[in-house]
mmCIF file of C-alpha atoms in Angstrom:
data_model
loop_
_atom_site.group_PDB
_atom_site.id
_atom_site.type_symbol
_atom_site.label_atom_id
_atom_site.label_comp_id
_atom_site.label_asym_id
_atom_site.label_seq_id
_atom_site.Cartn_x
_atom_site.Cartn_y
_atom_site.Cartn_z
ATOM 1 C CA MET A 27 5.348 -26.575 -9.137
ATOM 2 C CA ASP A 28 7.674 -23.640 -9.804
ATOM 3 C CA VAL A 29 7.133 -21.629 -12.976
ATOM 4 C CA ALA A 30 9.420 -18.584 -12.781
ATOM 5 C CA HIS A 31 11.042 -16.175 -10.352
ATOM 6 C CA CYS A 32 12.988 -12.909 -10.240
ATOM 7 C CA GLU A 33 14.428 -10.408 -7.784
ATOM 8 C CA LEU A 34 12.772 -7.012 -7.478
ATOM 9 C CA ASP A 35 14.558 -3.689 -7.021
ATOM 10 C CA GLY A 36 13.396 -3.224 -3.426
ATOM 11 C CA ASN A 37 11.810 -5.032 -0.476
ATOM 12 C CA ALA A 38 8.771 -6.772 -1.951
ATOM 13 C CA ASP A 39 5.448 -6.460 -0.132
ATOM 14 C CA ALA A 40 2.532 -6.884 -2.560
ATOM 15 C CA VAL A 41 1.697 -8.725 -5.795
ATOM 16 C CA GLU A 42 -1.584 -8.377 -7.682
ATOM 17 C CA PHE A 43 -2.766 -10.067 -10.894
ATOM 18 C CA CYS A 44 -5.015 -7.844 -12.995
ATOM 19 C CA PRO A 45 -8.562 -9.280 -12.825
ATOM 20 C CA GLN A 46 -9.838 -7.753 -16.083
ATOM 21 C CA ASP A 47 -10.465 -10.299 -18.840
ATOM 22 C CA SER A 48 -7.979 -8.993 -21.400
ATOM 23 C CA TYR A 49 -5.203 -8.535 -18.830
ATOM 24 C CA HIS A 50 -5.049 -11.742 -16.777
ATOM 25 C CA HIS A 51 -1.405 -12.097 -17.802
ATOM 26 C CA VAL A 52 -0.436 -8.741 -16.220
ATOM 27 C CA LEU A 53 1.048 -8.863 -12.716
ATOM 28 C CA ALA A 54 1.850 -5.791 -10.596
ATOM 29 C CA ALA A 55 4.447 -5.985 -7.804
ATOM 30 C CA SER A 56 5.276 -3.236 -5.304
ATOM 31 C CA THR A 57 8.173 -2.515 -2.961
ATOM 32 C CA TYR A 58 8.907 -0.564 0.204
ATOM 33 C CA THR A 59 12.501 0.167 1.209
ATOM 34 C CA LEU A 60 13.530 2.228 4.225
ATOM 35 C CA GLN A 61 16.754 4.162 3.616
ATOM 36 C CA GLU A 62 18.194 4.845 7.073
ATOM 37 C CA GLY A 63 20.632 7.602 7.994
ATOM 38 C CA ASP A 64 20.610 11.270 8.946
ATOM 39 C CA LYS A 65 17.683 11.869 6.594
ATOM 40 C CA PRO A 66 15.759 8.592 6.411
ATOM 41 C CA SER A 67 13.531 8.070 3.399
ATOM 42 C CA ARG A 68 10.948 5.512 2.370
ATOM 43 C CA ASN A 69 11.254 4.638 -1.302
ATOM 44 C CA GLY A 70 9.313 2.213 -3.419
ATOM 45 C CA SER A 71 8.428 1.038 -6.894
ATOM 46 C CA ILE A 72 5.767 -0.660 -8.984
ATOM 47 C CA SER A 73 6.742 -3.208 -11.613
ATOM 48 C CA LEU A 74 4.467 -4.712 -14.262
ATOM 49 C CA PHE A 75 5.165 -8.202 -15.578
ATOM 50 C CA ASN A 76 3.809 -10.363 -18.373
ATOM 51 C CA VAL A 77 3.342 -13.862 -16.917
ATOM 52 C CA ASN A 78 3.399 -16.771 -19.382
ATOM 53 C CA ALA A 79 3.160 -20.106 -17.559
ATOM 54 C CA GLU A 80 3.358 -22.264 -20.688
ATOM 55 C CA GLU A 81 6.748 -20.790 -21.550
ATOM 56 C CA LYS A 82 7.797 -20.435 -17.880
ATOM 57 C CA ASN A 83 8.438 -16.775 -18.593
ATOM 58 C CA LEU A 84 8.239 -13.691 -16.377
ATOM 59 C CA GLU A 85 8.840 -10.617 -18.549
ATOM 60 C CA LEU A 86 9.277 -7.129 -17.091
ATOM 61 C CA LEU A 87 7.039 -4.719 -19.027
ATOM 62 C CA TYR A 88 7.369 -1.538 -17.008
ATOM 63 C CA ARG A 89 8.778 -0.145 -13.772
ATOM 64 C CA MET A 90 8.269 3.170 -12.000
ATOM 65 C CA ASP A 91 9.769 4.715 -8.866
ATOM 66 C CA THR A 92 7.357 5.771 -6.134
ATOM 67 C CA ALA A 93 7.203 6.597 -2.447
ATOM 68 C CA GLY A 94 7.450 3.511 -0.239
ATOM 69 C CA ILE A 95 4.343 1.410 -0.954
ATOM 70 C CA PHE A 96 2.464 -0.606 1.654
ATOM 71 C CA ASP A 97 -0.358 -1.891 -0.550
ATOM 72 C CA ILE A 98 -1.665 -1.993 -4.131
ATOM 73 C CA LYS A 99 -5.020 -3.205 -5.480
ATOM 74 C CA TRP A 100 -6.530 -3.472 -8.970
ATOM 75 C CA SER A 101 -10.086 -2.209 -9.406
ATOM 76 C CA PRO A 102 -12.609 -5.080 -9.369
ATOM 77 C CA VAL A 103 -14.201 -6.641 -12.440
ATOM 78 C CA GLY A 104 -17.514 -5.009 -13.298
ATOM 79 C CA GLY A 105 -16.500 -1.800 -11.623
ATOM 80 C CA ASN A 106 -16.234 1.750 -12.882
ATOM 81 C CA ALA A 107 -14.276 1.241 -16.154
ATOM 82 C CA GLY A 108 -10.579 0.521 -15.659
ATOM 83 C CA PRO A 109 -8.436 -1.399 -15.156
ATOM 84 C CA PHE A 110 -7.094 0.902 -12.461
ATOM 85 C CA LEU A 111 -4.353 0.212 -9.923
ATOM 86 C CA ALA A 112 -4.560 1.982 -6.547
ATOM 87 C CA GLN A 113 -1.535 2.581 -4.314
ATOM 88 C CA ALA A 114 -1.268 3.310 -0.557
ATOM 89 C CA ASP A 115 2.078 4.820 0.378
ATOM 90 C CA ALA A 116 4.299 6.093 3.164
ATOM 91 C CA ASP A 117 3.771 9.735 2.174
ATOM 92 C CA GLY A 118 0.110 9.533 3.217
ATOM 93 C CA CYS A 119 -1.038 9.461 -0.401
ATOM 94 C CA VAL A 120 -3.524 7.391 -2.359
ATOM 95 C CA LYS A 121 -2.719 7.259 -6.073
ATOM 96 C CA VAL A 122 -4.632 5.692 -8.936
ATOM 97 C CA TYR A 123 -3.076 4.595 -12.231
ATOM 98 C CA GLY A 124 -4.642 3.361 -15.443
ATOM 99 C CA LEU A 125 -3.251 0.324 -17.260
ATOM 100 C CA GLU A 126 -2.417 1.203 -20.869
ATOM 101 C CA THR A 127 -1.080 -0.992 -23.673
ATOM 102 C CA ASP A 128 1.741 -0.109 -26.040
ATOM 103 C CA SER A 129 4.331 -1.817 -28.232
ATOM 104 C CA ASN A 130 6.219 -2.940 -25.110
ATOM 105 C CA GLY A 131 3.143 -4.632 -23.653
ATOM 106 C CA GLY A 132 1.861 -2.154 -21.086
ATOM 107 C CA PHE A 133 2.514 0.756 -18.736
ATOM 108 C CA LEU A 134 0.815 2.714 -15.947
ATOM 109 C CA ARG A 135 -0.599 6.180 -16.594
ATOM 110 C CA ASP A 136 -1.229 8.655 -13.769
ATOM 111 C CA ILE A 137 -4.977 9.127 -13.279
ATOM 112 C CA THR A 138 -5.208 10.913 -9.956
ATOM 113 C CA GLY A 139 -3.616 11.147 -6.524
ATOM 114 C CA GLU A 140 -4.233 12.854 -3.224
ATOM 115 C CA LYS A 141 -2.394 13.264 0.066
ATOM 116 C CA ILE A 142 -5.139 12.252 2.484
ATOM 117 C CA SER A 143 -3.190 12.291 5.752
ATOM 118 C CA SER A 144 0.039 13.273 7.478
ATOM 119 C CA SER A 145 0.133 9.637 8.637
ATOM 120 C CA MET A 146 1.183 6.753 6.398
ATOM 121 C CA CYS A 147 -1.391 4.906 4.260
ATOM 122 C CA LEU A 148 -0.944 1.238 5.202
ATOM 123 C CA CYS A 149 -3.666 -0.637 3.311
ATOM 124 C CA LEU A 150 -6.537 -0.122 0.903
ATOM 125 C CA GLU A 151 -9.442 -1.871 -0.786
ATOM 126 C CA TRP A 152 -11.914 -0.932 -3.545
ATOM 127 C CA ASN A 153 -15.663 -1.248 -3.154
ATOM 128 C CA PRO A 154 -17.341 -3.641 -5.661
ATOM 129 C CA SER A 155 -18.400 -0.830 -8.011
ATOM 130 C CA ALA A 156 -14.909 0.773 -7.965
ATOM 131 C CA THR A 157 -16.359 4.142 -6.930
ATOM 132 C CA SER A 158 -14.784 4.245 -3.448
ATOM 133 C CA ILE A 159 -11.628 3.088 -1.669
ATOM 134 C CA THR A 160 -11.246 2.409 2.052
ATOM 135 C CA VAL A 161 -7.789 3.259 3.414
ATOM 136 C CA GLY A 162 -6.148 2.298 6.727
ATOM 137 C CA LEU A 163 -3.714 4.781 8.305
ATOM 138 C CA SER A 164 -0.774 4.453 10.682
ATOM 139 C CA ASP A 165 -2.448 6.645 13.337
ATOM 140 C CA GLY A 166 -5.371 4.190 13.630
ATOM 141 C CA SER A 167 -7.725 6.146 11.393
ATOM 142 C CA VAL A 168 -9.703 4.883 8.419
ATOM 143 C CA SER A 169 -10.572 6.999 5.391
ATOM 144 C CA ILE A 170 -13.299 6.500 2.781
ATOM 145 C CA VAL A 171 -12.230 8.065 -0.507
ATOM 146 C CA SER A 172 -14.479 8.488 -3.558
ATOM 147 C CA VAL A 173 -13.094 7.892 -7.055
ATOM 148 C CA VAL A 174 -15.287 9.781 -9.515
ATOM 149 C CA GLU A 175 -14.323 11.190 -12.919
ATOM 150 C CA SER A 176 -10.592 10.894 -12.250
ATOM 151 C CA GLN A 177 -10.848 12.727 -8.935
ATOM 152 C CA LEU A 178 -10.203 11.543 -5.390
ATOM 153 C CA GLU A 179 -12.206 13.052 -2.552
ATOM 154 C CA VAL A 180 -12.142 12.112 1.128
ATOM 155 C CA LEU A 181 -15.757 11.444 2.109
ATOM 156 C CA GLN A 182 -15.170 10.446 5.736
ATOM 157 C CA GLN A 183 -12.153 9.947 7.964
ATOM 158 C CA TRP A 184 -12.278 8.920 11.594
ATOM 159 C CA LYS A 185 -10.194 7.466 14.401
ATOM 160 C CA ALA A 186 -11.202 3.804 14.321
ATOM 161 C CA HIS A 187 -8.402 2.238 16.394
ATOM 162 C CA GLU A 188 -5.697 3.089 18.894
ATOM 163 C CA PHE A 189 -2.737 1.833 16.864
ATOM 164 C CA GLU A 190 -1.724 1.110 13.256
ATOM 165 C CA LEU A 191 -4.651 0.039 11.085
ATOM 166 C CA TRP A 192 -3.290 -2.790 8.910
ATOM 167 C CA ALA A 193 -6.554 -4.119 7.521
ATOM 168 C CA THR A 194 -9.664 -2.581 5.999
ATOM 169 C CA SER A 195 -12.158 -3.852 3.449
ATOM 170 C CA PHE A 196 -15.681 -3.430 2.150
ATOM 171 C CA ASP A 197 -18.146 -6.263 2.571
ATOM 172 C CA VAL A 198 -18.612 -7.446 -1.042
ATOM 173 C CA HIS A 199 -22.248 -8.353 -0.312
ATOM 174 C CA GLN A 200 -23.092 -5.234 1.723
ATOM 175 C CA PRO A 201 -20.775 -2.456 0.477
ATOM 176 C CA HIS A 202 -22.123 -0.041 3.085
ATOM 177 C CA MET A 203 -20.240 -2.139 5.666
ATOM 178 C CA VAL A 204 -16.538 -1.418 6.136
ATOM 179 C CA TYR A 205 -14.349 -3.689 8.281
ATOM 180 C CA THR A 206 -11.173 -2.603 10.067
ATOM 181 C CA GLY A 207 -8.451 -4.397 12.027
ATOM 182 C CA SER A 208 -5.485 -3.026 13.942
ATOM 183 C CA ASP A 209 -2.454 -3.568 16.141
ATOM 184 C CA ASP A 210 -4.800 -2.907 19.080
ATOM 185 C CA CYS A 211 -6.157 -6.480 18.504
ATOM 186 C CA LYS A 212 -9.616 -5.124 17.709
ATOM 187 C CA PHE A 213 -11.767 -6.135 14.751
ATOM 188 C CA SER A 214 -14.544 -3.672 13.904
ATOM 189 C CA GLY A 215 -17.411 -3.124 11.475
ATOM 190 C CA TRP A 216 -18.742 0.304 10.456
ATOM 191 C CA ASP A 217 -21.960 1.316 8.702
ATOM 192 C CA ILE A 218 -20.941 4.141 6.365
ATOM 193 C CA ARG A 219 -24.530 4.930 5.360
ATOM 194 C CA GLU A 220 -24.737 6.885 8.588
ATOM 195 C CA SER A 221 -23.256 10.362 8.769
ATOM 196 C CA PRO A 222 -21.298 10.474 10.908
ATOM 197 C CA PHE A 223 -20.242 6.815 10.713
ATOM 198 C CA LYS A 224 -21.818 4.210 12.973
ATOM 199 C CA LEU A 225 -19.932 1.462 14.802
ATOM 200 C CA ALA A 226 -21.874 -1.722 13.971
ATOM 201 C CA PHE A 227 -19.699 -4.041 16.103
ATOM 202 C CA GLN A 228 -16.290 -4.355 17.700
ATOM 203 C CA ASN A 229 -14.605 -7.541 18.878
ATOM 204 C CA SER A 230 -11.615 -7.037 21.171
ATOM 205 C CA LYS A 231 -11.439 -10.432 22.897
ATOM 206 C CA ILE A 232 -10.590 -13.074 20.285
ATOM 207 C CA HIS A 233 -7.421 -11.938 18.488
ATOM 208 C CA LYS A 234 -4.427 -12.321 20.805
ATOM 209 C CA MET A 235 -2.283 -10.026 18.657
ATOM 210 C CA GLY A 236 -2.830 -7.444 15.923
ATOM 211 C CA VAL A 237 -5.308 -8.015 13.093
ATOM 212 C CA CYS A 238 -3.485 -8.041 9.729
ATOM 213 C CA CYS A 239 -6.144 -8.860 7.124
ATOM 214 C CA ILE A 240 -9.904 -9.178 6.643
ATOM 215 C CA ALA A 241 -11.751 -10.774 3.714
ATOM 216 C CA SER A 242 -15.412 -11.499 3.056
ATOM 217 C CA ILE A 243 -16.111 -14.667 1.055
ATOM 218 C CA PRO A 244 -17.611 -13.902 -2.378
ATOM 219 C CA SER A 245 -19.635 -17.133 -2.442
ATOM 220 C CA ASP A 246 -21.017 -16.806 1.103
ATOM 221 C CA SER A 247 -22.607 -13.596 2.347
ATOM 222 C CA ASN A 248 -22.537 -14.746 5.988
ATOM 223 C CA THR A 249 -18.864 -15.680 6.305
ATOM 224 C CA LEU A 250 -15.838 -13.498 6.924
ATOM 225 C CA LEU A 251 -12.159 -14.360 7.443
ATOM 226 C CA THR A 252 -9.521 -12.587 9.523
ATOM 227 C CA GLY A 253 -5.786 -13.125 9.814
ATOM 228 C CA SER A 254 -3.640 -12.084 12.758
ATOM 229 C CA TYR A 255 -0.070 -11.852 14.000
ATOM 230 C CA ASP A 256 -1.144 -14.574 16.472
ATOM 231 C CA GLU A 257 -0.843 -17.010 13.503
ATOM 232 C CA TYR A 258 -4.544 -17.931 13.276
ATOM 233 C CA LEU A 259 -6.860 -17.726 10.304
ATOM 234 C CA ARG A 260 -10.327 -17.318 11.813
ATOM 235 C CA VAL A 261 -13.736 -17.975 10.291
ATOM 236 C CA TRP A 262 -16.522 -15.622 11.380
ATOM 237 C CA ASP A 263 -20.290 -15.661 10.909
ATOM 238 C CA VAL A 264 -21.307 -12.031 10.429
ATOM 239 C CA ARG A 265 -24.674 -12.830 12.034
ATOM 240 C CA SER A 266 -22.859 -13.580 15.309
ATOM 241 C CA ILE A 267 -19.687 -11.534 15.388
ATOM 242 C CA SER A 268 -19.011 -11.982 19.109
ATOM 243 C CA LYS A 269 -16.931 -15.099 18.435
ATOM 244 C CA PRO A 270 -15.624 -17.029 15.422
ATOM 245 C CA VAL A 271 -17.566 -20.000 14.045
ATOM 246 C CA ASN A 272 -14.681 -22.199 15.101
ATOM 247 C CA GLU A 273 -12.981 -20.829 18.196
ATOM 248 C CA THR A 274 -9.553 -22.139 17.205
ATOM 249 C CA SER A 275 -9.949 -21.922 13.412
ATOM 250 C CA VAL A 276 -6.599 -22.932 11.896
ATOM 251 C CA CYS A 277 -3.040 -22.085 12.956
ATOM 252 C CA LEU A 278 -0.822 -21.353 9.954
ATOM 253 C CA GLY A 279 2.471 -21.189 11.864
ATOM 254 C CA GLY A 280 3.189 -17.547 11.065
ATOM 255 C CA GLY A 281 1.433 -14.208 11.225
ATOM 256 C CA VAL A 282 -1.390 -14.258 8.661
ATOM 257 C CA TRP A 283 -0.608 -11.109 6.726
ATOM 258 C CA ARG A 284 -2.743 -11.502 3.614
ATOM 259 C CA ILE A 285 -5.757 -13.593 2.537
ATOM 260 C CA LYS A 286 -6.811 -14.043 -1.098
ATOM 261 C CA HIS A 287 -9.894 -15.970 -2.185
ATOM 262 C CA HIS A 288 -9.634 -18.161 -5.262
ATOM 263 C CA PRO A 289 -11.352 -16.393 -8.182
ATOM 264 C CA PHE A 290 -13.786 -19.257 -8.917
ATOM 265 C CA ILE A 291 -13.360 -22.148 -6.432
ATOM 266 C CA PRO A 292 -15.580 -21.361 -3.408
ATOM 267 C CA GLY A 293 -13.913 -21.547 -0.003
ATOM 268 C CA LEU A 294 -10.346 -21.839 -1.291
ATOM 269 C CA VAL A 295 -7.913 -19.334 0.189
ATOM 270 C CA LEU A 296 -4.277 -18.382 -0.396
ATOM 271 C CA ALA A 297 -2.582 -17.005 2.725
ATOM 272 C CA ALA A 298 0.732 -15.180 3.217
ATOM 273 C CA CYS A 299 2.060 -16.315 6.586
ATOM 274 C CA MET A 300 5.030 -14.015 7.248
ATOM 275 C CA HIS A 301 7.669 -16.244 8.946
ATOM 276 C CA ASN A 302 6.110 -19.473 7.643
ATOM 277 C CA GLY A 303 5.788 -19.044 3.889
ATOM 278 C CA PHE A 304 2.462 -19.449 2.103
ATOM 279 C CA ALA A 305 -0.506 -21.779 2.516
ATOM 280 C CA VAL A 306 -3.497 -22.923 0.467
ATOM 281 C CA VAL A 307 -6.436 -23.367 2.843
ATOM 282 C CA LYS A 308 -9.893 -24.875 2.321
ATOM 283 C CA VAL A 309 -12.645 -23.153 4.312
ATOM 284 C CA GLY A 310 -15.945 -24.982 4.551
ATOM 285 C CA GLY A 311 -18.741 -25.017 7.086
ATOM 286 C CA GLU A 312 -17.283 -24.700 10.565
ATOM 287 C CA LYS A 313 -13.721 -25.726 9.777
ATOM 288 C CA ALA A 314 -10.649 -24.692 7.845
ATOM 289 C CA GLU A 315 -7.826 -27.029 6.814
ATOM 290 C CA VAL A 316 -4.432 -26.543 5.185
ATOM 291 C CA LEU A 317 -4.211 -28.327 1.827
ATOM 292 C CA GLU A 318 -0.721 -27.250 0.821
ATOM 293 C CA THR A 319 2.191 -25.077 1.908
ATOM 294 C CA TYR A 320 4.914 -23.324 -0.081
ATOM 295 C CA ALA A 321 8.247 -22.576 1.596
ATOM 296 C CA LYS A 322 10.619 -21.490 -1.187
ATOM 297 C CA HIS A 323 10.917 -17.896 -0.002
ATOM 298 C CA GLY A 324 13.704 -16.945 2.387
ATOM 299 C CA SER A 325 12.154 -13.935 4.073
ATOM 300 C CA LEU A 326 8.871 -12.478 5.356
ATOM 301 C CA ALA A 327 5.957 -13.729 3.224
ATOM 302 C CA TYR A 328 3.843 -10.658 2.480
ATOM 303 C CA GLY A 329 2.389 -10.636 -1.043
ATOM 304 C CA ALA A 330 0.144 -13.291 -2.591
ATOM 305 C CA ASP A 331 -2.471 -13.537 -5.328
ATOM 306 C CA TRP A 332 -4.254 -15.957 -7.662
ATOM 307 C CA GLN A 333 -4.281 -15.428 -11.401
ATOM 308 C CA ARG A 334 -7.754 -15.355 -12.920
ATOM 309 C CA GLY A 335 -8.208 -18.164 -15.435
ATOM 310 C CA ARG A 336 -6.152 -21.350 -15.643
ATOM 311 C CA SER A 337 -2.823 -22.269 -17.202
ATOM 312 C CA SER A 338 -1.361 -25.562 -18.394
ATOM 313 C CA LEU A 339 2.256 -26.502 -17.734
ATOM 314 C CA GLU A 340 4.320 -29.256 -19.353
ATOM 315 C CA GLY A 341 1.231 -30.780 -20.943
ATOM 316 C CA LYS A 342 -0.406 -31.425 -17.590
ATOM 317 C CA ARG A 343 -3.957 -30.625 -16.532
ATOM 318 C CA LYS A 344 -4.843 -26.976 -16.334
ATOM 319 C CA ASN A 345 -4.311 -25.436 -12.946
ATOM 320 C CA SER A 346 -4.444 -22.139 -11.104
ATOM 321 C CA LEU A 347 -1.354 -19.939 -11.095
ATOM 322 C CA VAL A 348 -0.108 -18.104 -8.001
ATOM 323 C CA ALA A 349 2.243 -15.161 -7.484
ATOM 324 C CA THR A 350 3.983 -14.647 -4.137
ATOM 325 C CA CYS A 351 6.657 -12.274 -2.865
ATOM 326 C CA SER A 352 8.867 -11.950 0.192
ATOM 327 C CA PHE A 353 10.289 -8.842 1.775
ATOM 328 C CA TYR A 354 13.992 -8.719 2.586
ATOM 329 C CA ASP A 355 15.163 -11.136 -0.116
ATOM 330 C CA ARG A 356 13.118 -9.124 -2.668
ATOM 331 C CA LEU A 357 11.919 -12.326 -4.294
ATOM 332 C CA LEU A 358 8.946 -12.708 -6.630
ATOM 333 C CA ARG A 359 7.861 -16.267 -7.463
ATOM 334 C CA ILE A 360 5.262 -17.694 -9.834
ATOM 335 C CA TRP A 361 4.096 -21.242 -9.032
ATOM 336 C CA MET A 362 1.263 -23.726 -9.359
ATOM 337 C CA PRO A 363 -0.287 -25.370 -6.312
ATOM 338 C CA GLU A 364 -0.543 -29.133 -6.681
ATOM 339 C CA SER A 365 -3.695 -29.812 -4.660
ATOM 340 C CA ASP A 366 -6.171 -32.033 -6.533
ATOM 341 C CA CYS A 367 -9.052 -29.600 -6.067
ATOM 342 C CA LEU A 368 -7.201 -27.054 -8.218
ATOM 343 C CA THR A 369 -6.699 -29.187 -11.331
ATOM 344 C CA ARG A 370 -9.056 -30.284 -14.026
#
């Protein structure tokens, strides 16, 4: 069920609901726009919105111009203060902003930033305690950056893959494990307790195309999900990483660019599927099945997130709210999935 929509000021690539209790209504959206010509430039922006499902309202609170952004992530609940929003951009910088409230509803304050590479920063993820960020780079490297007392410091940086590194994340159950995935079709795990780093595993046989996203399941310490340009969402058992639990997993009909776990329903996943819109997928045991699809975007489906908490709409049962965005049509949409498992 559609709630609200708007057009952003640039090509939309990421949307993130703030997970902190007092700010569930705050949504951040980022853009990346390549200006071609004699002197090409990569420009971007971050917009903050107040999302009110009951009133079907999407109110712009704040917008700032930035370098072209590839990824944004809020610091996790229970982490090191916050809420903080981290940005990975085309200038090779990681920047961290603090969410502040004012008479207009909210704005982002510069906390810290650092140019960590001459390559572009393509993706990032916080560790559970919000003291470190893992960053994927366009030259195939991965960087571990500490965030302590408003300072960023590169702890380790190494060449993890041959091509662009589109996916990196910490294992939420074992934060010393960092996962990476790349255009070289390889999916790797690294033990960052070792100095220098230690390659724990590398799978180069299963993904037929580049690895776009990696997500550990909060409710299951043994299960990991990957998404790929080859259109498959795969379920892995970290105790046997040589092959997925289910060799075929589930085909989502488009490159699986982003995976987001539901904040409190175990095994429920929202996926951005590039040329095939968005999908709500149930992962359980050795199988994954599509419960619902959403096809009201007219361009590449890149950004997706669940709102924490539930909202009611038109007097109906409370349900989970979703934000999605698509690239070239610059569209941001707020909607409610209609699957029975999401209502109460």
